Amino acid sequence: MINKKEIRKQISEKKLNYPIEEIKSKSNIIINKLLNTKEYKDCHTIFTYVSFNREVNTTSLIKGNLGQKKIAVPKIVDNKMCFYFINSLDNLRAGTMGILEPVTKELAIPKEGDLFIVPGLAFDKNKNRIGYGRGYYDKYFKEYKHVNFHKIALAFDFQIIREIPVDEYDVKLDSIISPKKTIY
């Protein structure tokens, strides 16, 4: 089996070559599929990444839910990921590596039934993921493992591969949504 470093390299190259028009159109398809899930319809709070660097675009998800559901986005503080509530895209500023981060101070703590939109580079049919290599999401999910929330990844089809090597600290997703499939 190929190692995580090589998978990151291969998928990163594919992302770089993926046309911007495809990113936009496929992101819309993925977000529309998400909006039709029970997990989305039933949640009160969405914990979501702010898309960056050719990820599935989450801007429409964030904009479309401001004022309807609570929105929390991540920020790295002292090498630890925390989520903060936002009520406007104006609450975001470029932070680490140019990624938009919240400037708000209201800490979001996950509750039962909340929805997490999880970023990643690669995913497999067993709902495993490879992130960007820092382990922020795995550590966060372990910290709140006593809370029953839903972890959904949004992915382009080329990001879903046959099998990903798994380490003991990796946390499985609950589902993965791509333009062509949904994995539960």
CSV table of N, CA and C in Angstrom, one decimal, residues 4 18 21 23 35 61 95 101 114 125 145:
chain,number,residue,atom,x,y,z
A,4,LYS,N,1.2,7.6,3.2
A,4,LYS,CA,0.4,8.9,3.3
A,4,LYS,C,1.2,10.0,2.6
A,18,TYR,N,-6.5,20.7,-11.5
A,18,TYR,CA,-8.0,20.7,-11.6
A,18,TYR,C,-8.5,22.1,-12.0
A,21,GLU,N,-13.0,26.2,-13.1
A,21,GLU,CA,-14.4,26.1,-13.5
A,21,GLU,C,-15.0,24.8,-12.9
A,23,ILE,N,-13.8,23.2,-10.2
A,23,ILE,CA,-13.9,23.4,-8.8
A,23,ILE,C,-15.2,24.1,-8.4
A,35,LEU,N,-26.9,19.8,1.4
A,35,LEU,CA,-28.1,20.5,1.9
A,35,LEU,C,-29.3,19.6,2.0
A,61,LEU,N,-22.0,27.7,1.4
A,61,LEU,CA,-22.6,27.0,2.6
A,61,LEU,C,-22.6,28.0,3.8
A,95,GLY,N,-5.1,34.5,8.1
A,95,GLY,CA,-4.3,34.1,9.2
A,95,GLY,C,-3.1,33.3,8.7
A,101,GLU,N,-9.4,33.1,9.0
A,101,GLU,CA,-9.7,32.7,10.3
A,101,GLU,C,-10.7,33.7,11.0
A,114,ASP,N,-24.6,18.3,16.2
A,114,ASP,CA,-23.9,19.3,15.4
A,114,ASP,C,-23.2,18.6,14.2
A,125,LYS,N,-13.2,4.5,0.8
A,125,LYS,CA,-14.5,4.0,0.9
A,125,LYS,C,-14.9,3.6,2.3
A,145,LYS,N,-14.6,13.2,21.9
A,145,LYS,CA,-15.2,11.9,21.4
A,145,LYS,C,-16.4,11.5,22.2
